[in-house]
Amino acid sequence: MCETCGCGDTTKVSVEMHEHLLADNDRAAAHNREHFEAAGVTAINVMGSPGSGKTALLEATAARLRERRRLVAISGDLETDRDARRLERAGIQSVSITTGSACHLDARMVHRALHETPWKQADYLFIENVGNLVCPAIYDLGEAARVVVLSITEGEDKPLKYPIIFRRADAVVVTKCDLLAALPEYELASLDAAIARVMPRPAVIHVSARTGAGLDAWLDWLESLRTTASATPHAPARAAR
Amino acid sequence: MCETCGCGDTTKVSVEMHEHLLADNDRAAAHNREHFEAAGVTAINVMGSPGSGKTALLEATAARLRERRRLVAISGDLETDRDARRLERAGIQSVSITTGSACHLDARMVHRALHETPWKQADYLFIENVGNLVCPAIYDLGEAARVVVLSITEGEDKPLKYPIIFRRADAVVVTKCDLLAALPEYELASLDAAIARVMPRPAVIHVSARTGAGLDAWLDWLESLRTTASATPHAPARAAR
């Protein structure tokens, strides 16, 4: 009984249904992962808030990497194919998934999108998730690695307030570092400390897609995924939950 | 049958369960709204991406408004009560809702939080939602008005890519406008045009919480809610879907 007004206050959350959907997703993700590994494709789940700089990071990545690596992208948004078109212009063969009202990509959406892409020819398949720092965290897509893109303009405390996505990330790319000069009160060390508090094995790369600063470290990290891929295959994300 | 690999590809989305949860939420929201209206409290649902500047806007609002209006806040995050503590320091009596993994506030969470706040004494009850530009859009909390906070650093195209939350907003507050000088390529007119394309009755206020620019317009808009509240009560958000 509610103390404020005397009404009945009974909440029923459908935990069972949620578990069912996640288990179904995990099966589809395992299926995607088998395909990616068999084809030698390094799939990367790129997550982050709207406007954190996911597309700009991939554009800058393409400019540096497209001569020596084959790049394909799948890009998710509620509406528009703007990101996929931006990536196409940057030299990444891309397809968009428009989710309507869905707040994340799931493994089946990715699987269907593969039909429209030459993914088997890719060295790297970038899966740019819907802009959201919460929901994408719990959906395994079959990726080899998970990257959280976080812009400095979002503030230093986001890893503490949205820990789940950071806890399960393989790397955090801190973007828009060129704006540090315009944000005199911003403390990059505080951000790094916050990431270290929630991420089991912190891997943080500071970049500016605009100036190119930090991109070498990001590209080195990407390449390390391919050199170590056959030796230490990435554990399914579900195991880390 | 999947063409890529021959597997069965059958997705079952629980539409019925989703509709059930929303209907249940709408009942709780209507209940909250009755209470707010009976007590003369103007409840405002403040939504936006992580780091869009929701808390900073409310801090700046408190600095200008707390002498003449009684302010109370409910602040949602996955973890930590950092925002509620910031708002307390700014002079807004506040309580935090830590959602764990939930990506939005719902009407029952707000109802429970009311027990911990002197909400009946408030002129304005600010409900700072979880940082997320997708999921909060479809949950009516019983508010009198919905505000989307969007920082210029998120880019000009977000209203087109995440239209649902803008479509149902009563106002969009564009924040961090002091950073325009550091973003020479940013086009504020493009952002306003994008908002106008998705918002039935565009109401856009450009502010900088840091410099105070635009806050007069924001405060005027807030006050207009109270002067018109009794004449034209806000329609339940569900009707606008």
mmCIF file of C-alpha atoms in Angstrom, chain A residues 1-5 7-14 17 20-21 24 31 35 49-52 54-55 76-80 82-83 86 100-103 106 108 111-112 114-115 119-120 128-135 138 151 153-158 160-164 167 176 178-179 182-185 197 210, chain B residues 1-5 7-14 17 20-21 24 31 35 49-52 54-55 76-80 82-83 86 100-103 106 108 111-112 114-115 119-120 128-135 138 151 153-158 160-164 167 176 178-179 182-185 197 210:
data_model
loop_
_atom_site.group_PDB
_atom_site.id
_atom_site.type_symbol
_atom_site.label_atom_id
_atom_site.label_comp_id
_atom_site.label_asym_id
_atom_site.label_seq_id
_atom_site.Cartn_x
_atom_site.Cartn_y
_atom_site.Cartn_z
ATOM 1 C CA MET A 1 0.000 0.000 0.000
ATOM 2 C CA CYS A 2 1.337 3.408 -0.983
ATOM 3 C CA GLU A 3 1.921 5.718 1.976
ATOM 4 C CA THR A 4 1.532 8.906 -0.001
ATOM 5 C CA CYS A 5 -1.957 8.294 -1.299
ATOM 6 C CA CYS A 7 -3.176 3.348 -3.671
ATOM 7 C CA GLY A 8 -2.006 -0.195 -4.344
ATOM 8 C CA ASP A 9 1.627 -0.141 -5.517
ATOM 9 C CA THR A 10 2.403 -3.470 -7.153
ATOM 10 C CA THR A 11 5.043 -3.639 -9.817
ATOM 11 C CA LYS A 12 5.486 -6.735 -11.931
ATOM 12 C CA VAL A 13 8.627 -6.769 -13.998
ATOM 13 C CA SER A 14 8.839 -9.509 -16.526
ATOM 14 C CA MET A 17 10.640 -12.712 -20.518
ATOM 15 C CA HIS A 20 14.294 -15.523 -22.503
ATOM 16 C CA LEU A 21 15.082 -12.715 -24.947
ATOM 17 C CA ASP A 24 17.742 -16.152 -27.603
ATOM 18 C CA HIS A 31 26.176 -18.165 -34.410
ATOM 19 C CA HIS A 35 30.868 -17.177 -38.886
ATOM 20 C CA SER A 49 26.147 7.943 -26.324
ATOM 21 C CA PRO A 50 24.533 9.821 -29.195
ATOM 22 C CA GLY A 51 27.102 12.291 -30.506
ATOM 23 C CA SER A 52 30.034 10.720 -28.699
ATOM 24 C CA LYS A 54 31.545 6.946 -33.073
ATOM 25 C CA THR A 55 31.125 7.777 -36.760
ATOM 26 C CA GLY A 76 22.443 1.340 -36.349
ATOM 27 C CA ASP A 77 20.149 4.303 -35.702
ATOM 28 C CA LEU A 78 16.472 4.716 -34.925
ATOM 29 C CA GLU A 79 15.989 6.553 -38.213
ATOM 30 C CA THR A 80 18.038 7.774 -41.223
ATOM 31 C CA ARG A 82 23.205 9.222 -42.380
ATOM 32 C CA ASP A 83 25.990 7.385 -40.572
ATOM 33 C CA ARG A 86 29.150 9.117 -44.039
ATOM 34 C CA GLY A 100 12.515 2.343 -35.411
ATOM 35 C CA SER A 101 12.117 2.579 -31.683
ATOM 36 C CA ALA A 102 14.622 -0.067 -30.574
ATOM 37 C CA CYS A 103 17.371 1.309 -28.364
ATOM 38 C CA ASP A 106 20.748 -7.290 -31.273
ATOM 39 C CA ARG A 108 19.592 -11.137 -35.154
ATOM 40 C CA HIS A 111 22.767 -11.284 -38.821
ATOM 41 C CA ARG A 112 20.109 -10.013 -41.214
ATOM 42 C CA LEU A 114 25.103 -9.304 -43.079
ATOM 43 C CA HIS A 115 23.055 -10.413 -46.085
ATOM 44 C CA TRP A 119 31.290 -8.987 -44.788
ATOM 45 C CA LYS A 120 33.247 -12.132 -45.641
ATOM 46 C CA GLU A 128 28.270 0.939 -34.949
ATOM 47 C CA ASN A 129 25.565 0.502 -32.351
ATOM 48 C CA VAL A 130 22.608 2.787 -31.629
ATOM 49 C CA GLY A 131 23.734 5.843 -29.631
ATOM 50 C CA ASN A 132 23.001 4.742 -26.076
ATOM 51 C CA LEU A 133 25.254 4.234 -23.065
ATOM 52 C CA VAL A 134 22.906 1.762 -21.370
ATOM 53 C CA CYS A 135 21.001 -0.814 -23.415
ATOM 54 C CA ILE A 138 23.838 -6.405 -22.441
ATOM 55 C CA SER A 151 33.642 12.160 -25.569
ATOM 56 C CA THR A 153 32.262 16.799 -23.322
ATOM 57 C CA GLU A 154 30.115 14.162 -21.579
ATOM 58 C CA GLY A 155 31.943 14.780 -18.300
ATOM 59 C CA GLU A 156 34.376 12.826 -16.161
ATOM 60 C CA ASP A 157 31.823 10.872 -14.114
ATOM 61 C CA LYS A 158 30.012 8.837 -16.761
ATOM 62 C CA LEU A 160 30.672 5.678 -12.474
ATOM 63 C CA LYS A 161 27.072 6.488 -13.430
ATOM 64 C CA TYR A 162 26.797 4.002 -16.326
ATOM 65 C CA PRO A 163 29.231 1.288 -15.209
ATOM 66 C CA ILE A 164 27.767 -1.752 -16.963
ATOM 67 C CA ARG A 167 32.715 -3.089 -17.134
ATOM 68 C CA LYS A 176 37.139 15.102 -28.844
ATOM 69 C CA ASP A 178 41.052 18.659 -29.057
ATOM 70 C CA LEU A 179 38.325 20.413 -27.027
ATOM 71 C CA ALA A 182 38.080 24.984 -24.409
ATOM 72 C CA LEU A 183 37.222 23.118 -21.191
ATOM 73 C CA PRO A 184 39.698 24.461 -18.615
ATOM 74 C CA GLU A 185 37.901 22.811 -15.702
ATOM 75 C CA ARG A 197 37.343 1.945 -11.040
ATOM 76 C CA ARG A 210 39.718 16.110 -35.903
ATOM 77 C CA MET B 1 15.665 -19.674 -43.682
ATOM 78 C CA CYS B 2 18.804 -17.522 -43.545
ATOM 79 C CA GLU B 3 20.459 -17.091 -46.939
ATOM 80 C CA THR B 4 23.921 -16.506 -45.556
ATOM 81 C CA CYS B 5 24.276 -19.742 -43.682
ATOM 82 C CA CYS B 7 20.139 -21.435 -40.281
ATOM 83 C CA GLY B 8 16.581 -20.830 -39.127
ATOM 84 C CA ASP B 9 16.045 -17.110 -38.482
ATOM 85 C CA THR B 10 12.882 -16.636 -36.443
ATOM 86 C CA THR B 11 12.559 -13.638 -34.182
ATOM 87 C CA LYS B 12 9.786 -13.393 -31.629
ATOM 88 C CA VAL B 13 9.425 -9.977 -30.073
ATOM 89 C CA SER B 14 7.112 -9.792 -27.132
ATOM 90 C CA MET B 17 4.255 -7.877 -22.955
ATOM 91 C CA HIS B 20 1.074 -4.494 -21.062
ATOM 92 C CA LEU B 21 3.999 -2.772 -19.332
ATOM 93 C CA ASP B 24 0.507 -0.333 -16.521
ATOM 94 C CA HIS B 31 -2.155 8.712 -10.829
ATOM 95 C CA HIS B 35 -1.507 14.251 -7.373
ATOM 96 C CA SER B 49 21.853 11.880 -23.489
ATOM 97 C CA PRO B 50 24.451 11.200 -20.799
ATOM 98 C CA GLY B 51 26.493 14.362 -20.387
ATOM 99 C CA SER B 52 24.077 16.578 -22.296
ATOM 100 C CA LYS B 54 20.792 18.171 -17.566
ATOM 101 C CA THR B 55 22.238 18.584 -14.082
ATOM 102 C CA GLY B 76 17.776 8.969 -11.980
ATOM 103 C CA ASP B 77 21.014 7.171 -12.801
ATOM 104 C CA LEU B 78 22.076 3.539 -13.072
ATOM 105 C CA GLU B 79 24.447 4.001 -10.140
ATOM 106 C CA THR B 80 25.660 6.760 -7.778
ATOM 107 C CA ARG B 82 26.150 12.234 -7.692
ATOM 108 C CA ASP B 83 23.506 14.259 -9.517
ATOM 109 C CA ARG B 86 25.051 18.258 -6.963
ATOM 110 C CA GLY B 100 20.667 -0.616 -11.554
ATOM 111 C CA SER B 101 20.427 -1.629 -15.174
ATOM 112 C CA ALA B 102 17.160 0.093 -16.132
ATOM 113 C CA CYS B 103 17.584 2.591 -18.959
ATOM 114 C CA ASP B 106 8.997 4.850 -15.061
ATOM 115 C CA ARG B 108 6.116 3.760 -10.403
ATOM 116 C CA HIS B 111 5.874 7.469 -7.276
ATOM 117 C CA ARG B 112 8.017 5.572 -4.803
ATOM 118 C CA LEU B 114 7.961 10.874 -3.874
ATOM 119 C CA HIS B 115 7.758 9.255 -0.452
ATOM 120 C CA TRP B 119 7.222 17.231 -3.213
ATOM 121 C CA LYS B 120 3.904 18.722 -2.104
ATOM 122 C CA GLU B 128 15.951 14.261 -14.136
ATOM 123 C CA ASN B 129 15.694 11.083 -16.177
ATOM 124 C CA VAL B 130 18.428 8.522 -16.859
ATOM 125 C CA GLY B 131 20.829 9.792 -19.534
ATOM 126 C CA ASN B 132 19.375 8.227 -22.667
ATOM 127 C CA LEU B 133 17.968 9.760 -25.844
ATOM 128 C CA VAL B 134 15.814 6.726 -26.671
ATOM 129 C CA CYS B 135 14.026 4.802 -23.918
ATOM 130 C CA ILE B 138 7.881 6.354 -24.245
ATOM 131 C CA SER B 151 24.251 19.738 -26.136
ATOM 132 C CA THR B 153 28.687 18.838 -28.978
ATOM 133 C CA GLU B 154 26.326 15.965 -29.849
ATOM 134 C CA GLY B 155 26.053 17.218 -33.424
ATOM 135 C CA GLU B 156 23.327 18.834 -35.522
ATOM 136 C CA ASP B 157 21.652 15.645 -36.760
ATOM 137 C CA LYS B 158 20.480 14.009 -33.529
ATOM 138 C CA LEU B 160 16.636 13.289 -37.208
ATOM 139 C CA LYS B 161 18.309 10.132 -35.891
ATOM 140 C CA TYR B 162 16.411 9.964 -32.573
ATOM 141 C CA PRO B 163 13.100 11.608 -33.528
ATOM 142 C CA ILE B 164 10.741 9.975 -31.036
ATOM 143 C CA ARG B 167 8.431 14.539 -31.362
ATOM 144 C CA LYS B 176 26.856 24.251 -24.027
ATOM 145 C CA ASP B 178 29.522 28.714 -25.083
ATOM 146 C CA LEU B 179 31.472 26.021 -26.945
ATOM 147 C CA ALA B 182 35.555 26.135 -30.305
ATOM 148 C CA LEU B 183 33.446 24.362 -32.962
ATOM 149 C CA PRO B 184 33.833 26.515 -36.086
ATOM 150 C CA GLU B 185 32.168 23.939 -38.323
ATOM 151 C CA ARG B 197 11.407 18.783 -38.922
ATOM 152 C CA ARG B 210 28.371 28.211 -17.746
#
